[in-house]
Tab-separated table of C-alpha atoms in Angstrom:
chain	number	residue	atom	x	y	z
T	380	UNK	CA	0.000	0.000	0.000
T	381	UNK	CA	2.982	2.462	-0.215
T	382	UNK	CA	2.997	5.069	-2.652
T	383	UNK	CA	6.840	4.452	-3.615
T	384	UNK	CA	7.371	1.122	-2.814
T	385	UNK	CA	10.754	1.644	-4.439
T	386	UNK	CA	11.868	4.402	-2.348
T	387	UNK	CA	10.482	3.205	0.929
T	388	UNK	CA	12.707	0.285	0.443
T	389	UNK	CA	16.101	2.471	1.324
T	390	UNK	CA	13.857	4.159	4.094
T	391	UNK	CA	14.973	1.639	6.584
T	392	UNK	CA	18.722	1.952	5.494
T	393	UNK	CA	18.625	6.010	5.384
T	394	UNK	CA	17.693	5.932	8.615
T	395	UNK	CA	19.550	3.213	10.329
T	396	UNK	CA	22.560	2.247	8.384
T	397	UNK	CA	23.761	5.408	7.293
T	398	UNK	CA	24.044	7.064	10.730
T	399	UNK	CA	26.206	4.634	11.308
T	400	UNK	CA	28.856	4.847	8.177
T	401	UNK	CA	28.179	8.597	7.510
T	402	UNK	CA	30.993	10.167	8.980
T	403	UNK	CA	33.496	7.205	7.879
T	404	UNK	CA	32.513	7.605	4.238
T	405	UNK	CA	32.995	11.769	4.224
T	406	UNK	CA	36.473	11.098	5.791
T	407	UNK	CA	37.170	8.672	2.714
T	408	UNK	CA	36.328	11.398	0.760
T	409	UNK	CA	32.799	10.020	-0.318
T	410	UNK	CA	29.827	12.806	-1.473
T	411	UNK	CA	27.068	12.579	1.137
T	412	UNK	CA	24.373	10.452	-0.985
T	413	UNK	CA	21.620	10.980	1.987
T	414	UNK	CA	19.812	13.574	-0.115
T	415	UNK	CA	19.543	11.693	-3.328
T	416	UNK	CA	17.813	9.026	-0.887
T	417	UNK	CA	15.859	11.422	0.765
T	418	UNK	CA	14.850	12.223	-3.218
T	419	UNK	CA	14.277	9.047	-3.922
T	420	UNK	CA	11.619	8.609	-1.371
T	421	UNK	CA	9.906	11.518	-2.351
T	422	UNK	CA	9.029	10.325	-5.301
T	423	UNK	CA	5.583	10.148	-6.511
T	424	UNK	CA	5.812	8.951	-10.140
T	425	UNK	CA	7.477	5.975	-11.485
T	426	UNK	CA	10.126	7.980	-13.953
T	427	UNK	CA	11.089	10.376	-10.959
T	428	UNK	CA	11.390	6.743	-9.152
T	429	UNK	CA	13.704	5.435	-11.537
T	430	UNK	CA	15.794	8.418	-12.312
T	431	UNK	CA	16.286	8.867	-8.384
T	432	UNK	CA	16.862	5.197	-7.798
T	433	UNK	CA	19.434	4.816	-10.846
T	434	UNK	CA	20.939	8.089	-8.942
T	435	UNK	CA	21.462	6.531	-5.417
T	436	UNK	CA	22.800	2.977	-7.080
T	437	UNK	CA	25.641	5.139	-8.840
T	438	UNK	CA	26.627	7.067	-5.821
T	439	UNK	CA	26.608	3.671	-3.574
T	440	UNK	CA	28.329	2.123	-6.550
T	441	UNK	CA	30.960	4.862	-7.084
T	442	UNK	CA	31.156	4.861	-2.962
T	443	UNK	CA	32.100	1.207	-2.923
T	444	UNK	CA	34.396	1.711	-5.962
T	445	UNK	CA	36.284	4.432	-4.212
T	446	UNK	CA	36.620	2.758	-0.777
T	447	UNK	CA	38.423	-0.052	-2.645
T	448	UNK	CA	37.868	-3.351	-0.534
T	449	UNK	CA	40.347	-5.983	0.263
T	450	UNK	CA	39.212	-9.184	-0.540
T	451	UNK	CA	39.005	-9.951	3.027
T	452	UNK	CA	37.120	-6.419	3.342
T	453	UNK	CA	34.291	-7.937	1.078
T	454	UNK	CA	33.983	-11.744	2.482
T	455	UNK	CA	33.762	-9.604	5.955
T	456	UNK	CA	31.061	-8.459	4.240
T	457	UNK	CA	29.286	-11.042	3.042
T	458	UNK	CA	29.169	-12.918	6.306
T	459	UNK	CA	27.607	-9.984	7.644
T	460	UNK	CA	25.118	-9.675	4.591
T	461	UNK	CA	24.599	-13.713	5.002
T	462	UNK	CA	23.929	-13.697	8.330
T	463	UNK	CA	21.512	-10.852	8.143
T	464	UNK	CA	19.513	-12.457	5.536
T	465	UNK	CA	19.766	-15.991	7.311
T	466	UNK	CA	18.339	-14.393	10.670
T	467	UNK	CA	15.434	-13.389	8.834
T	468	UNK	CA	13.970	-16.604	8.458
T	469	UNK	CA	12.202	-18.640	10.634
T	470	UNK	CA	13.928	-22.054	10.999
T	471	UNK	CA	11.269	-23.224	13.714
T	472	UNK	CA	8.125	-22.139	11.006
T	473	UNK	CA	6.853	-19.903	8.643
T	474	UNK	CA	8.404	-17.012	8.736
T	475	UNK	CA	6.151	-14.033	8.120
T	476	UNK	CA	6.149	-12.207	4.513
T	477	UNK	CA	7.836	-8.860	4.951
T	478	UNK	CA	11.247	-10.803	6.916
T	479	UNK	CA	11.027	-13.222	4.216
T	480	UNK	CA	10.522	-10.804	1.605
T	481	UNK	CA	13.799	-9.098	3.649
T	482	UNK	CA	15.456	-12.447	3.517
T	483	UNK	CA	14.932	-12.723	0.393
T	484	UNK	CA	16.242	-9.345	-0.888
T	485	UNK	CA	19.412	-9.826	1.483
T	486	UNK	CA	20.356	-13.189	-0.647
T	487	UNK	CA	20.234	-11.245	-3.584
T	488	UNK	CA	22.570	-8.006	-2.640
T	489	UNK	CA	25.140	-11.197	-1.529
T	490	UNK	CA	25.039	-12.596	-4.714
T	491	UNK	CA	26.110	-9.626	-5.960
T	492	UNK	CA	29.147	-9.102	-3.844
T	493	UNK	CA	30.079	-12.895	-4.609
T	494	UNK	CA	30.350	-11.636	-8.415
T	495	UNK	CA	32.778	-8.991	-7.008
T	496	UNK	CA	34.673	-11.085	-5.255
T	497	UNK	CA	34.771	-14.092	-8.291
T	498	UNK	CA	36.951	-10.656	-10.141
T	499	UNK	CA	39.583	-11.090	-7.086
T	500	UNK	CA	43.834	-10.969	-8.581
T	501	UNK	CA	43.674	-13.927	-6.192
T	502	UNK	CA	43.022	-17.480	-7.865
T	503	UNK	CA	42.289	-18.897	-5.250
T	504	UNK	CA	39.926	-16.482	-3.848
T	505	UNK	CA	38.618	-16.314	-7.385
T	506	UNK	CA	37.684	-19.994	-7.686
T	507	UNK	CA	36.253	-19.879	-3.847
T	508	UNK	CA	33.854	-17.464	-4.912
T	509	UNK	CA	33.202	-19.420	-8.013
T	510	UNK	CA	31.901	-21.776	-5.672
T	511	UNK	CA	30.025	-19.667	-3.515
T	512	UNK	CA	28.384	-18.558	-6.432
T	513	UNK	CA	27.015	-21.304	-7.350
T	514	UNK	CA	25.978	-22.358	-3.501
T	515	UNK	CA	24.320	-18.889	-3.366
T	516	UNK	CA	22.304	-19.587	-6.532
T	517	UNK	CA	21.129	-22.821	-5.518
T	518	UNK	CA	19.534	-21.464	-2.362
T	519	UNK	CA	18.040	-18.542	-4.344
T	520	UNK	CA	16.506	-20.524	-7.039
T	521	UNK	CA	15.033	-23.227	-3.925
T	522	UNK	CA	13.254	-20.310	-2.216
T	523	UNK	CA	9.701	-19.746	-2.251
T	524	UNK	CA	8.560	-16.605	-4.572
T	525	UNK	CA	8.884	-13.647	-3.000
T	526	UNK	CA	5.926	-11.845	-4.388
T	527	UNK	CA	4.076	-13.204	-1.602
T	528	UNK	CA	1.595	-12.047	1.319
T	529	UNK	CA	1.605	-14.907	3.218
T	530	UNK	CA	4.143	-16.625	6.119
T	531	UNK	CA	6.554	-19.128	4.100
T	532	UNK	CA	8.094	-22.020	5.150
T	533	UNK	CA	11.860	-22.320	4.315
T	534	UNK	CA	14.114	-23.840	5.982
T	535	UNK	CA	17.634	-21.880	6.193
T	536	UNK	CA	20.303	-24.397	7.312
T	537	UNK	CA	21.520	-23.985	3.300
T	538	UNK	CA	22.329	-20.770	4.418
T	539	UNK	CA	23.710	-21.634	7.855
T	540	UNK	CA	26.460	-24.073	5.619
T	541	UNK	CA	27.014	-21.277	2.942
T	542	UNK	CA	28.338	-19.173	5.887
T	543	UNK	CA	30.666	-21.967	7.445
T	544	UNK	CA	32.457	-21.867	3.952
T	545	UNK	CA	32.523	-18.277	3.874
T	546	UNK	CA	34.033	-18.307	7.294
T	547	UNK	CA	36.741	-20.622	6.503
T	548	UNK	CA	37.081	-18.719	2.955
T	549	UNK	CA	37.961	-15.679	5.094
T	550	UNK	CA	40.134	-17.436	7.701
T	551	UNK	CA	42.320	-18.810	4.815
T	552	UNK	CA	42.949	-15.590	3.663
């Protein structure tokens, strides 16, 4: 029932995440992107939607770019990302629609960062994530659609494993 589903999505991240990386990103040097998210969920039609959207992915895209992550900066990441997205889910039931939906989304920004780190100088690191990759995109393609209003049942031990090999991914680094 939102008006800009879109933009309500970063809502939660405006107002909780980037308090807490603000000031480390402006002394990397990073432009403050807070007011092309405060843009982007101001807007009421879809083209101001997408042109405000594409806007905040290119400044969190250039911000990553700039801040140049260490391979071990990124699997860091991930496990965090992972973990998030695994305590979404209800192992004991169905977990309700908006944390799966959550859960969900969270698999989905990981896979991403596992196509990052599959472009590592590292071979090794390179064929780990290889691996991941395709870990990752068997759990994503067993989940439940996400275009759903109802509790879902999934169980996320899958997810529990993929973060053991992460772990041991980033301890052999």
């Amino acid at each position: 029932g939102l008006v800009n589903k879109v933009g309500s999505h970063f809502t939660h991240a405006r107002q909780e995440s980037l308090p807490l990386i603000k000031d480390g990103l402006a002394a990397a040097g990073i432009a403050d992107f807070e007011p092309l998210l405060v843009a982007l969920e101001g807007a009421t039609d879809d083209d101001a939607v997408k042109a405000a959207e594409q806007a905040v992915m290119t400044a969190v895209l250039k911000a990553g770019s700039a801040l140049k992550p260490s391979d071990q900066d990124r699997i860091m990441a991930m496990v965090a990302g992972l973990k998030a997205a695994h305590d979404r889910f209800n192992a004991a039931g169905p977990t309700d629609a908006v944390d799966y939906q959550n859960g969900w989304a969270g698999l989905i920004v990981e896979r991403g960062k596992v196509d990052l780190l599959m472009k590592s100088a590292d071979p090794a690191v390179a064929k780990a994530a290889t691996d991941l990759a395709v870990a990752l995109d068997d759990i994503i393609l067993s989940l439940p659609d996400p275009a759903t209003a109802a509790p879902v049942t999934f169980d996320p031990a899958p997810i529990a494993e993929l973060l053991g090999q992460i772990s041991a991914l980033d301890a052999s680094i």
